[in-house]
Coordinates of C-alpha atoms in Angstrom, one line a residue:
M1 CA 51.0 1.5 18.1
L2 CA 51.5 -0.2 21.5
N3 CA 48.8 0.8 23.9
L4 CA 49.4 0.0 27.6
S5 CA 46.8 2.3 29.0
A6 CA 44.7 -0.6 30.3
V7 CA 47.6 -1.7 32.5
E8 CA 46.8 -0.5 36.0
S9 CA 50.2 -1.5 37.4
L10 CA 53.0 -3.5 35.8
L11 CA 55.7 -5.2 37.9
I12 CA 58.9 -6.3 36.1
T13 CA 61.4 -8.6 37.7
G14 CA 65.0 -8.8 36.4
S15 CA 64.8 -5.1 35.5
N16 CA 68.6 -4.7 35.2
G17 CA 69.0 -7.6 32.8
F18 CA 69.3 -7.4 29.0
V19 CA 65.6 -8.2 28.4
G20 CA 64.4 -6.0 31.3
R21 CA 66.3 -2.9 30.0
S22 CA 65.0 -3.6 26.5
I23 CA 61.4 -3.7 27.7
I24 CA 61.8 -0.5 29.7
D25 CA 63.3 1.2 26.7
Q26 CA 60.3 0.1 24.6
I27 CA 57.8 1.3 27.2
A28 CA 59.5 4.7 27.1
K29 CA 58.6 4.9 23.4
V30 CA 54.9 4.7 24.1
D31 CA 52.8 7.9 24.0
L32 CA 52.2 9.5 27.3
N33 CA 48.5 8.8 27.3
L34 CA 49.1 5.1 26.4
L35 CA 51.6 4.4 29.2
P36 CA 50.8 2.1 32.2
R37 CA 49.5 4.0 35.2
K38 CA 52.2 2.5 37.5
L39 CA 55.5 0.8 36.8
L40 CA 57.2 -1.3 39.5
L41 CA 60.8 -2.4 38.8
V42 CA 62.3 -5.1 41.0
T43 CA 66.1 -5.4 41.4
R44 CA 68.5 -6.8 44.0
R45 CA 70.4 -3.5 44.6
G46 CA 68.6 -0.8 42.6
L47 CA 68.8 0.1 38.9
D48 CA 72.2 0.2 37.4
F49 CA 71.1 2.5 34.5
E50 CA 69.4 5.9 34.2
L51 CA 65.6 5.5 34.0
P52 CA 64.2 7.3 30.9
I53 CA 62.8 10.7 32.1
K54 CA 59.4 9.9 30.5
L55 CA 58.9 7.0 33.0
K56 CA 60.1 8.6 36.2
T57 CA 56.8 9.9 37.4
I58 CA 55.1 6.5 37.1
T59 CA 57.9 4.3 38.3
K60 CA 58.9 2.9 41.7
T61 CA 62.0 0.8 42.2
L62 CA 61.7 -2.1 44.7
N63 CA 65.0 -3.6 46.0
H64 CA 64.5 -7.2 46.9
D65 CA 66.1 -10.6 46.8
L66 CA 63.5 -12.6 44.9
T67 CA 64.8 -15.9 46.4
Q68 CA 63.3 -14.7 49.6
K69 CA 59.6 -14.4 50.3
W70 CA 58.0 -11.7 48.2
N71 CA 56.6 -9.2 50.7
F72 CA 55.5 -6.4 48.3
D73 CA 52.7 -4.5 50.0
Q74 CA 50.5 -4.1 46.9
E75 CA 48.8 -6.2 44.3
V76 CA 49.6 -5.6 40.6
S77 CA 47.5 -6.1 37.5
H78 CA 50.3 -7.3 35.2
I79 CA 53.7 -9.1 35.8
I80 CA 56.6 -9.7 33.5
N81 CA 58.9 -12.2 35.2
L82 CA 62.4 -12.0 33.8
A83 CA 64.4 -12.8 36.9
A84 CA 67.1 -15.5 36.7
D85 CA 70.1 -16.3 38.9
G86 CA 72.0 -13.1 38.2
T87 CA 75.3 -14.7 37.5
S88 CA 77.3 -15.9 34.4
S89 CA 77.1 -19.5 35.7
Y90 CA 73.6 -20.0 34.4
Y91 CA 74.0 -23.8 33.8
S92 CA 75.0 -24.6 37.3
T93 CA 72.9 -26.4 39.9
T94 CA 73.0 -23.2 42.1
A95 CA 71.6 -21.2 39.2
N96 CA 68.8 -23.7 38.6
N97 CA 67.8 -23.8 42.3
T98 CA 67.7 -20.0 42.3
F99 CA 65.5 -19.9 39.3
S100 CA 63.1 -22.4 40.8
S101 CA 62.9 -20.5 44.1
I102 CA 62.0 -17.3 42.3
V103 CA 59.1 -19.0 40.4
T104 CA 57.9 -20.6 43.6
N105 CA 57.9 -17.2 45.4
L106 CA 56.1 -15.7 42.5
V107 CA 53.3 -18.3 42.7
L108 CA 53.0 -17.9 46.5
W109 CA 52.7 -14.1 46.2
V110 CA 50.1 -14.2 43.4
S111 CA 48.0 -16.7 45.4
T112 CA 47.4 -14.0 48.0
F113 CA 45.9 -11.5 45.4
Q114 CA 42.2 -10.5 45.6
K115 CA 42.2 -9.7 41.9
L116 CA 44.3 -12.0 39.8
P117 CA 47.0 -10.6 37.5
R118 CA 48.1 -11.4 34.0
I119 CA 51.7 -12.9 33.9
F120 CA 54.3 -13.1 31.2
H121 CA 57.0 -15.5 32.1
A122 CA 60.4 -15.6 30.3
S123 CA 61.6 -19.2 29.7
S124 CA 64.4 -20.5 27.5
G125 CA 64.7 -21.5 23.9
A126 CA 66.4 -24.6 25.3
C127 CA 62.8 -25.9 25.9
S128 CA 61.9 -25.5 22.2
G129 CA 59.9 -28.4 20.8
I130 CA 58.5 -29.5 24.2
R131 CA 55.0 -28.6 25.2
P132 CA 54.9 -26.7 28.6
L133 CA 52.8 -29.5 30.3
S134 CA 54.9 -32.4 28.9
E135 CA 56.0 -33.5 32.3
S136 CA 57.4 -36.8 31.1
S137 CA 59.8 -35.1 28.7
T138 CA 63.5 -35.6 29.4
F139 CA 66.4 -33.7 27.8
F140 CA 69.5 -35.6 26.6
N141 CA 72.2 -33.0 26.0
I142 CA 75.0 -31.3 27.8
K143 CA 72.6 -28.6 29.1
S144 CA 69.8 -31.0 30.1
S145 CA 69.5 -29.9 33.7
F146 CA 69.2 -26.3 32.6
A147 CA 66.5 -27.1 30.1
Q148 CA 64.6 -29.4 32.5
N149 CA 64.7 -26.8 35.2
R150 CA 63.1 -24.2 32.8
L151 CA 60.5 -26.7 31.7
D152 CA 59.7 -27.6 35.4
A153 CA 59.2 -23.8 36.0
E154 CA 56.8 -23.6 33.1
I155 CA 54.9 -26.6 34.5
A156 CA 54.7 -25.1 37.9
L157 CA 53.3 -21.8 36.5
Q158 CA 50.8 -23.7 34.3
R159 CA 49.5 -25.6 37.3
A160 CA 49.2 -22.4 39.4
S161 CA 47.4 -20.7 36.5
N162 CA 44.9 -23.6 36.4
D163 CA 44.5 -23.7 40.2
F164 CA 44.2 -19.9 40.8
G165 CA 42.8 -18.8 37.5
F166 CA 45.3 -16.1 36.5
E167 CA 46.2 -15.6 32.8
L168 CA 49.6 -16.8 31.8
S169 CA 51.8 -16.4 28.7
I170 CA 55.2 -18.1 28.4
G171 CA 57.9 -16.9 26.1
R172 CA 60.9 -19.0 25.3
L173 CA 63.7 -16.5 24.5
F174 CA 66.9 -17.2 22.6
T175 CA 69.3 -15.7 20.0
I176 CA 68.6 -12.1 20.7
S177 CA 70.8 -9.1 19.7
G178 CA 71.0 -5.5 20.6
T179 CA 73.0 -2.7 22.2
H180 CA 72.4 -3.8 25.8
L181 CA 74.1 -7.1 25.1
L182 CA 77.5 -5.4 25.2
T183 CA 77.3 -5.2 29.0
K184 CA 76.5 -8.9 29.5
K185 CA 79.0 -11.7 29.7
Q186 CA 76.9 -14.8 29.1
Y187 CA 76.1 -14.3 25.4
A188 CA 78.4 -15.5 22.6
I189 CA 77.4 -12.7 20.3
T190 CA 78.7 -10.2 22.9
D191 CA 82.2 -11.6 22.4
F192 CA 81.9 -11.4 18.6
I193 CA 80.9 -7.7 18.8
K194 CA 83.6 -6.8 21.3
S195 CA 86.3 -8.6 19.2
A196 CA 85.2 -6.8 16.1
I197 CA 85.3 -3.4 17.9
T198 CA 88.8 -4.1 19.2
N199 CA 90.0 -5.5 15.8
N200 CA 90.8 -8.8 17.4
S201 CA 90.3 -12.1 15.5
I202 CA 86.9 -13.7 16.1
K203 CA 87.1 -17.3 17.0
I204 CA 84.0 -19.6 16.7
T205 CA 84.1 -23.1 18.1
G206 CA 81.5 -25.8 17.6
N207 CA 79.5 -27.1 14.6
P208 CA 80.4 -24.9 11.6
K209 CA 77.2 -25.9 9.9
T210 CA 75.0 -24.3 12.6
V211 CA 72.8 -21.5 11.3
R212 CA 71.2 -19.0 13.7
S213 CA 69.1 -15.9 13.2
Y214 CA 68.9 -13.2 15.8
L215 CA 65.9 -11.2 17.0
H216 CA 66.7 -7.5 17.8
Q217 CA 65.9 -6.4 21.3
D218 CA 63.3 -3.8 20.2
A219 CA 61.3 -6.4 18.3
M220 CA 61.6 -8.8 21.3
A221 CA 60.5 -6.2 23.8
N222 CA 57.5 -5.2 21.7
W223 CA 56.6 -8.9 21.2
I224 CA 56.7 -9.5 25.0
L225 CA 54.5 -6.4 25.7
Q226 CA 52.1 -7.4 23.1
A227 CA 51.9 -10.9 24.6
L228 CA 51.3 -9.4 28.0
I229 CA 48.2 -7.4 26.9
S230 CA 46.9 -9.8 24.3
K231 CA 43.5 -11.4 24.9
E232 CA 45.0 -14.7 23.9
T233 CA 47.1 -16.8 26.3

């Protein structure tokens, strides 16, 4: 059973996103005596879903543009960084710059802490096969700038972890399924599900020999939370 009772305060960025909502749902399944003492959810404009009743007494929502300096008035013991660019144009230069600025602001904020936190950072499966500190690695594909940007963010966090001494876990997420995907536009599986519901034909373009397996959102959320509290980095 998931035990988050040792988590003094958990800050989650990207709380409205697919991964963020899945993690919040998973936390709500934890026994009352095993919940974090405090939960801080960061969004641009407030939550766009109803918070589970079980979590309302321990939760505070912080509205903030994470591309601006993080001025939260309190330190936290644990951070799950899920924030991205917030648009469907996630391979664009603008999206990459947004992602980089968020990671930079995260590092600057953590550097002011008296007591260092433990951080889980959500990266991308586009970086698979490349070690986080492989700074000489170059990607040669249509999405190379996206993958390189995510790898650069991993490198920046690894450097900061070494410089400041905070514990860091990096998870490269891809091919995930679950109910919350139906509200998102940037996932191919969303279109498949919606087409099936409306009885439209499902069109798949690309390499017909490609095989993918999908991790369900509950398993993914549980894995992230386990990684956050694990003694291993």
